[in-house]
């Protein structure tokens, strides 16, 4: 039965004003007699605002509550036959139609265009021939000497695949390779060895490899540069690159203009492009990247498919890497890998797509063992195993200032709990001691070396929040933490940590950069790492796009790691609190994790909540 009043303004649905205005506009331009059509258009816009590439009509019928994030009452208010009437939409016909219906997926045209662009570019790159480096086996053996891997407390056989070696081999034979893996699995190490392999091959042919390194944010780009620079010394002397490119943001690499709509981008003059933190790349950015990298160049995408997806629409890395856990390598791929690397992939044989043959999952973490506290939490959360999480929560000791456990918990009823203040003072103990010395009357202006030490000790501990607002959000906790540490809760003062919230090319600062306000020769200055081992000093008055960062959201922490992480959950369920967010927050910790959980039920519900973004990029044709 069709609701006679099924238009967007008559149904009690949580649609935004933009969603309703979009549907109204289509109705005015090309009226439809079916009121459900207007609602479908609004729902498609609504899903785009929630990060989905499309409205999945099949899933809407099967489980509309999960698809839209609505309760049963709201779903029951939807008119009958809503999905079935999509085929008669008046706004899906013609090349310039505002909506596109592809199978059971209804897209805004801009998202469909981006997906089609990505799909076509991926298929073209996989079909492109590539000159495999001479003496590939010998070079790989030199870069990856035989070793024993350790997974938890169990030493694996030397016959276990060296996935880093496999990744380098596959990257040497095609123009596109996806490398996914959790924290500490060696993504950057793999890239350094791949750089050495390809540069060495180019040098033998008498030319220099043109390399571009990039990441979605300035912070991630800086960390990529630092990680690569520090890993070069581990290479065989004969294969160390003489020069290393400096990583930049994708915006800078692709020369994207503010409010740019078109996907076209200037073609890059490069032979190799490596992009880190690819899980943060949205649909349109990925489309622009694939357009800009010429088919004659190799593109390597690094990222953790299980981390949070991009803030904007799409879950590109997760969808492209779907099935990476199982490998799904064809017998031809398995035989080639065996002949080139000596690695046996028989356990991961299958009938995967052509893209699956160029996808590698790094499986062994060097940051923390699978059977360590952090490893167990990460594994249980990522698997959505709420039963295991319940057990871990019961076994996790209560936080005390003397505790040396890898994972501990703090069940606070309110943010005013005195134990929270003790926690942050202990977490930043080394940094606070250094700040006290800097503020001593006889200390004098802060030198670059002292500023670097202040930044390093501050970054050893970090409070991560699931939400920005509310009693357990970033805004509230930043003020409370500042006061509990003896600082002011607003304005500029020595010791204030700040995060840049938007790119500022004039100051050479990128969104996500973290600095410290410190005493300088001419008053207060903010010290930022310059990416080359020095300090970039900036007047506080020139920084209008910053916020205090005693606490930051888990989203903002992507691409970072800290010795000790304090992960704070809200006291009520919220839409953004999912297992992906928990996993990302947990895996920012290298040595110690403290979980601040006001309500255990909120933690368990988050473990059961998985982000399922709708889209069609997991349908790359098979070999």
PDB file of N, CA and C in Angstrom, residues 392-451:
ATOM      1  N   UNK A 392      37.970 -10.305  28.187  1.00  0.00           N
ATOM      2  CA  UNK A 392      39.120  -9.414  28.326  1.00  0.00           C
ATOM      3  C   UNK A 392      38.824  -8.269  29.288  1.00  0.00           C
ATOM      4  N   UNK A 393      37.584  -7.760  29.219  1.00  0.00           N
ATOM      5  CA  UNK A 393      37.205  -6.645  30.097  1.00  0.00           C
ATOM      6  C   UNK A 393      37.240  -7.082  31.560  1.00  0.00           C
ATOM      7  N   UNK A 394      36.761  -8.305  31.831  1.00  0.00           N
ATOM      8  CA  UNK A 394      36.774  -8.805  33.207  1.00  0.00           C
ATOM      9  C   UNK A 394      38.196  -9.035  33.703  1.00  0.00           C
ATOM     10  N   UNK A 395      39.067  -9.493  32.782  1.00  0.00           N
ATOM     11  CA  UNK A 395      40.441  -9.814  33.170  1.00  0.00           C
ATOM     12  C   UNK A 395      41.352  -8.591  33.240  1.00  0.00           C
ATOM     13  N   UNK A 396      40.962  -7.502  32.591  1.00  0.00           N
ATOM     14  CA  UNK A 396      41.793  -6.300  32.573  1.00  0.00           C
ATOM     15  C   UNK A 396      41.806  -5.652  33.949  1.00  0.00           C
ATOM     16  N   UNK A 397      42.973  -5.394  34.513  1.00  0.00           N
ATOM     17  CA  UNK A 397      43.022  -4.820  35.864  1.00  0.00           C
ATOM     18  C   UNK A 397      42.581  -3.366  35.894  1.00  0.00           C
ATOM     19  N   UNK A 398      42.112  -2.943  37.066  1.00  0.00           N
ATOM     20  CA  UNK A 398      41.766  -1.534  37.268  1.00  0.00           C
ATOM     21  C   UNK A 398      43.033  -0.689  37.225  1.00  0.00           C
ATOM     22  N   UNK A 399      42.897   0.531  36.696  1.00  0.00           N
ATOM     23  CA  UNK A 399      44.058   1.414  36.591  1.00  0.00           C
ATOM     24  C   UNK A 399      44.496   1.898  37.972  1.00  0.00           C
ATOM     25  N   UNK A 400      45.800   1.850  38.229  1.00  0.00           N
ATOM     26  CA  UNK A 400      46.408   2.545  39.372  1.00  0.00           C
ATOM     27  C   UNK A 400      47.682   3.194  38.881  1.00  0.00           C
ATOM     28  N   UNK A 401      48.136   4.202  39.599  1.00  0.00           N
ATOM     29  CA  UNK A 401      49.322   4.929  39.138  1.00  0.00           C
ATOM     30  C   UNK A 401      50.589   4.077  39.209  1.00  0.00           C
ATOM     31  N   UNK A 402      50.522   2.929  39.890  1.00  0.00           N
ATOM     32  CA  UNK A 402      51.692   2.059  39.982  1.00  0.00           C
ATOM     33  C   UNK A 402      51.615   0.872  39.027  1.00  0.00           C
ATOM     34  N   UNK A 403      50.525   0.780  38.291  1.00  0.00           N
ATOM     35  CA  UNK A 403      50.280  -0.402  37.463  1.00  0.00           C
ATOM     36  C   UNK A 403      51.250  -0.471  36.282  1.00  0.00           C
ATOM     37  N   UNK A 404      51.709  -1.671  36.011  1.00  0.00           N
ATOM     38  CA  UNK A 404      52.618  -1.871  34.875  1.00  0.00           C
ATOM     39  C   UNK A 404      51.999  -2.775  33.821  1.00  0.00           C
ATOM     40  N   UNK A 405      50.682  -3.028  33.896  1.00  0.00           N
ATOM     41  CA  UNK A 405      50.015  -3.891  32.923  1.00  0.00           C
ATOM     42  C   UNK A 405      50.015  -3.249  31.549  1.00  0.00           C
ATOM     43  N   UNK A 406      50.002  -4.090  30.508  1.00  0.00           N
ATOM     44  CA  UNK A 406      49.973  -3.581  29.136  1.00  0.00           C
ATOM     45  C   UNK A 406      48.630  -2.927  28.848  1.00  0.00           C
ATOM     46  N   UNK A 407      47.538  -3.558  29.315  1.00  0.00           N
ATOM     47  CA  UNK A 407      46.191  -3.003  29.148  1.00  0.00           C
ATOM     48  C   UNK A 407      45.536  -2.897  30.517  1.00  0.00           C
ATOM     49  N   UNK A 408      44.989  -1.754  30.827  1.00  0.00           N
ATOM     50  CA  UNK A 408      44.233  -1.597  32.063  1.00  0.00           C
ATOM     51  C   UNK A 408      42.971  -0.809  31.775  1.00  0.00           C
ATOM     52  N   UNK A 409      42.076  -0.738  32.744  1.00  0.00           N
ATOM     53  CA  UNK A 409      40.774  -0.103  32.510  1.00  0.00           C
ATOM     54  C   UNK A 409      40.436   0.857  33.632  1.00  0.00           C
ATOM     55  N   UNK A 410      39.580   1.791  33.297  1.00  0.00           N
ATOM     56  CA  UNK A 410      39.108   2.775  34.263  1.00  0.00           C
ATOM     57  C   UNK A 410      37.617   2.954  34.019  1.00  0.00           C
ATOM     58  N   UNK A 411      36.796   2.454  34.936  1.00  0.00           N
ATOM     59  CA  UNK A 411      35.344   2.549  34.796  1.00  0.00           C
ATOM     60  C   UNK A 411      34.859   3.780  35.555  1.00  0.00           C
ATOM     61  N   UNK A 412      34.930   4.929  34.908  1.00  0.00           N
ATOM     62  CA  UNK A 412      34.556   6.203  35.543  1.00  0.00           C
ATOM     63  C   UNK A 412      33.071   6.477  35.335  1.00  0.00           C
ATOM     64  N   UNK A 413      32.393   6.909  36.390  1.00  0.00           N
ATOM     65  CA  UNK A 413      30.988   7.297  36.245  1.00  0.00           C
ATOM     66  C   UNK A 413      30.869   8.681  35.627  1.00  0.00           C
ATOM     67  N   UNK A 414      31.836   9.569  35.919  1.00  0.00           N
ATOM     68  CA  UNK A 414      31.807  10.937  35.405  1.00  0.00           C
ATOM     69  C   UNK A 414      33.225  11.361  35.022  1.00  0.00           C
ATOM     70  N   UNK A 415      33.347  12.383  34.167  1.00  0.00           N
ATOM     71  CA  UNK A 415      34.682  12.897  33.830  1.00  0.00           C
ATOM     72  C   UNK A 415      35.366  13.587  35.006  1.00  0.00           C
ATOM     73  N   UNK A 416      34.622  13.838  36.084  1.00  0.00           N
ATOM     74  CA  UNK A 416      35.205  14.482  37.261  1.00  0.00           C
ATOM     75  C   UNK A 416      35.956  13.488  38.153  1.00  0.00           C
ATOM     76  N   UNK A 417      35.933  12.213  37.799  1.00  0.00           N
ATOM     77  CA  UNK A 417      36.614  11.189  38.597  1.00  0.00           C
ATOM     78  C   UNK A 417      38.089  11.564  38.767  1.00  0.00           C
ATOM     79  N   UNK A 418      38.545  11.600  40.013  1.00  0.00           N
ATOM     80  CA  UNK A 418      39.914  12.033  40.302  1.00  0.00           C
ATOM     81  C   UNK A 418      40.945  11.107  39.672  1.00  0.00           C
ATOM     82  N   UNK A 419      40.575   9.847  39.450  1.00  0.00           N
ATOM     83  CA  UNK A 419      41.533   8.903  38.863  1.00  0.00           C
ATOM     84  C   UNK A 419      41.895   9.279  37.425  1.00  0.00           C
ATOM     85  N   UNK A 420      40.990   9.960  36.747  1.00  0.00           N
ATOM     86  CA  UNK A 420      41.283  10.403  35.387  1.00  0.00           C
ATOM     87  C   UNK A 420      42.392  11.453  35.393  1.00  0.00           C
ATOM     88  N   UNK A 421      42.358  12.347  36.378  1.00  0.00           N
ATOM     89  CA  UNK A 421      43.422  13.351  36.513  1.00  0.00           C
ATOM     90  C   UNK A 421      44.754  12.689  36.834  1.00  0.00           C
ATOM     91  N   UNK A 422      44.712  11.672  37.704  1.00  0.00           N
ATOM     92  CA  UNK A 422      45.943  10.936  38.026  1.00  0.00           C
ATOM     93  C   UNK A 422      46.500  10.268  36.778  1.00  0.00           C
ATOM     94  N   UNK A 423      45.611   9.697  35.992  1.00  0.00           N
ATOM     95  CA  UNK A 423      46.015   9.008  34.765  1.00  0.00           C
ATOM     96  C   UNK A 423      46.754   9.945  33.815  1.00  0.00           C
ATOM     97  N   UNK A 424      46.208  11.125  33.552  1.00  0.00           N
ATOM     98  CA  UNK A 424      46.849  12.018  32.581  1.00  0.00           C
ATOM     99  C   UNK A 424      48.138  12.603  33.138  1.00  0.00           C
ATOM    100  N   UNK A 425      48.184  12.853  34.447  1.00  0.00           N
ATOM    101  CA  UNK A 425      49.436  13.366  35.026  1.00  0.00           C
ATOM    102  C   UNK A 425      50.543  12.324  34.939  1.00  0.00           C
ATOM    103  N   UNK A 426      50.203  11.080  35.179  1.00  0.00           N
ATOM    104  CA  UNK A 426      51.206  10.024  35.047  1.00  0.00           C
ATOM    105  C   UNK A 426      51.592   9.794  33.595  1.00  0.00           C
ATOM    106  N   UNK A 427      50.603   9.845  32.704  1.00  0.00           N
ATOM    107  CA  UNK A 427      50.892   9.636  31.290  1.00  0.00           C
ATOM    108  C   UNK A 427      51.858  10.662  30.737  1.00  0.00           C
ATOM    109  N   UNK A 428      51.709  11.907  31.177  1.00  0.00           N
ATOM    110  CA  UNK A 428      52.571  12.994  30.688  1.00  0.00           C
ATOM    111  C   UNK A 428      53.637  13.398  31.703  1.00  0.00           C
ATOM    112  N   UNK A 429      53.997  12.484  32.575  1.00  0.00           N
ATOM    113  CA  UNK A 429      54.950  12.804  33.640  1.00  0.00           C
ATOM    114  C   UNK A 429      56.267  13.353  33.092  1.00  0.00           C
ATOM    115  N   UNK A 430      56.815  12.670  32.084  1.00  0.00           N
ATOM    116  CA  UNK A 430      58.086  13.125  31.517  1.00  0.00           C
ATOM    117  C   UNK A 430      57.956  14.472  30.835  1.00  0.00           C
ATOM    118  N   UNK A 431      56.876  14.680  30.128  1.00  0.00           N
ATOM    119  CA  UNK A 431      56.662  15.958  29.445  1.00  0.00           C
ATOM    120  C   UNK A 431      56.452  17.095  30.438  1.00  0.00           C
ATOM    121  N   UNK A 432      55.691  16.851  31.484  1.00  0.00           N
ATOM    122  CA  UNK A 432      55.432  17.896  32.492  1.00  0.00           C
ATOM    123  C   UNK A 432      56.720  18.300  33.192  1.00  0.00           C
ATOM    124  N   UNK A 433      57.588  17.327  33.460  1.00  0.00           N
ATOM    125  CA  UNK A 433      58.873  17.641  34.091  1.00  0.00           C
ATOM    126  C   UNK A 433      59.715  18.521  33.169  1.00  0.00           C
ATOM    127  N   UNK A 434      59.700  18.209  31.881  1.00  0.00           N
ATOM    128  CA  UNK A 434      60.458  19.013  30.920  1.00  0.00           C
ATOM    129  C   UNK A 434      59.870  20.421  30.807  1.00  0.00           C
ATOM    130  N   UNK A 435      58.536  20.528  30.801  1.00  0.00           N
ATOM    131  CA  UNK A 435      57.894  21.841  30.735  1.00  0.00           C
ATOM    132  C   UNK A 435      58.208  22.667  31.971  1.00  0.00           C
ATOM    133  N   UNK A 436      58.249  22.017  33.126  1.00  0.00           N
ATOM    134  CA  UNK A 436      58.581  22.739  34.364  1.00  0.00           C
ATOM    135  C   UNK A 436      59.989  23.326  34.269  1.00  0.00           C
ATOM    136  N   UNK A 437      60.920  22.555  33.707  1.00  0.00           N
ATOM    137  CA  UNK A 437      62.290  23.040  33.542  1.00  0.00           C
ATOM    138  C   UNK A 437      62.344  24.200  32.553  1.00  0.00           C
ATOM    139  N   UNK A 438      61.551  24.129  31.486  1.00  0.00           N
ATOM    140  CA  UNK A 438      61.533  25.197  30.487  1.00  0.00           C
ATOM    141  C   UNK A 438      60.970  26.505  31.052  1.00  0.00           C
ATOM    142  N   UNK A 439      60.041  26.387  31.993  1.00  0.00           N
ATOM    143  CA  UNK A 439      59.395  27.572  32.546  1.00  0.00           C
ATOM    144  C   UNK A 439      60.133  28.133  33.754  1.00  0.00           C
ATOM    145  N   UNK A 440      61.236  27.510  34.110  1.00  0.00           N
ATOM    146  CA  UNK A 440      62.068  28.030  35.194  1.00  0.00           C
ATOM    147  C   UNK A 440      62.587  29.415  34.824  1.00  0.00           C
ATOM    148  N   UNK A 441      62.624  30.299  35.780  1.00  0.00           N
ATOM    149  CA  UNK A 441      63.025  31.698  35.518  1.00  0.00           C
ATOM    150  C   UNK A 441      64.386  31.803  34.851  1.00  0.00           C
ATOM    151  N   UNK A 442      65.294  30.907  35.175  1.00  0.00           N
ATOM    152  CA  UNK A 442      66.654  30.980  34.629  1.00  0.00           C
ATOM    153  C   UNK A 442      66.852  30.107  33.386  1.00  0.00           C
ATOM    154  N   UNK A 443      65.763  29.546  32.880  1.00  0.00           N
ATOM    155  CA  UNK A 443      65.897  28.612  31.759  1.00  0.00           C
ATOM    156  C   UNK A 443      66.258  29.310  30.456  1.00  0.00           C
ATOM    157  N   UNK A 444      65.781  30.539  30.255  1.00  0.00           N
ATOM    158  CA  UNK A 444      66.035  31.248  29.009  1.00  0.00           C
ATOM    159  C   UNK A 444      65.142  30.751  27.901  1.00  0.00           C
ATOM    160  N   UNK A 445      65.322  31.282  26.677  1.00  0.00           N
ATOM    161  CA  UNK A 445      64.470  30.871  25.554  1.00  0.00           C
ATOM    162  C   UNK A 445      64.678  29.398  25.202  1.00  0.00           C
ATOM    163  N   UNK A 446      63.630  28.792  24.690  1.00  0.00           N
ATOM    164  CA  UNK A 446      63.668  27.368  24.346  1.00  0.00           C
ATOM    165  C   UNK A 446      64.436  27.157  23.046  1.00  0.00           C
ATOM    166  N   UNK A 447      65.436  26.298  23.085  1.00  0.00           N
ATOM    167  CA  UNK A 447      66.218  25.973  21.884  1.00  0.00           C
ATOM    168  C   UNK A 447      65.506  24.888  21.088  1.00  0.00           C
ATOM    169  N   UNK A 448      65.915  24.719  19.827  1.00  0.00           N
ATOM    170  CA  UNK A 448      65.278  23.723  18.974  1.00  0.00           C
ATOM    171  C   UNK A 448      65.376  22.326  19.571  1.00  0.00           C
ATOM    172  N   UNK A 449      66.530  21.979  20.115  1.00  0.00           N
ATOM    173  CA  UNK A 449      66.718  20.649  20.687  1.00  0.00           C
ATOM    174  C   UNK A 449      65.765  20.411  21.849  1.00  0.00           C
ATOM    175  N   UNK A 450      65.596  21.425  22.685  1.00  0.00           N
ATOM    176  CA  UNK A 450      64.685  21.304  23.824  1.00  0.00           C
ATOM    177  C   UNK A 450      63.236  21.209  23.350  1.00  0.00           C
ATOM    178  N   UNK A 451      62.893  21.972  22.280  1.00  0.00           N
ATOM    179  CA  UNK A 451      61.538  21.912  21.732  1.00  0.00           C
ATOM    180  C   UNK A 451      61.251  20.529  21.146  1.00  0.00           C
TER     181      UNK A 451
END
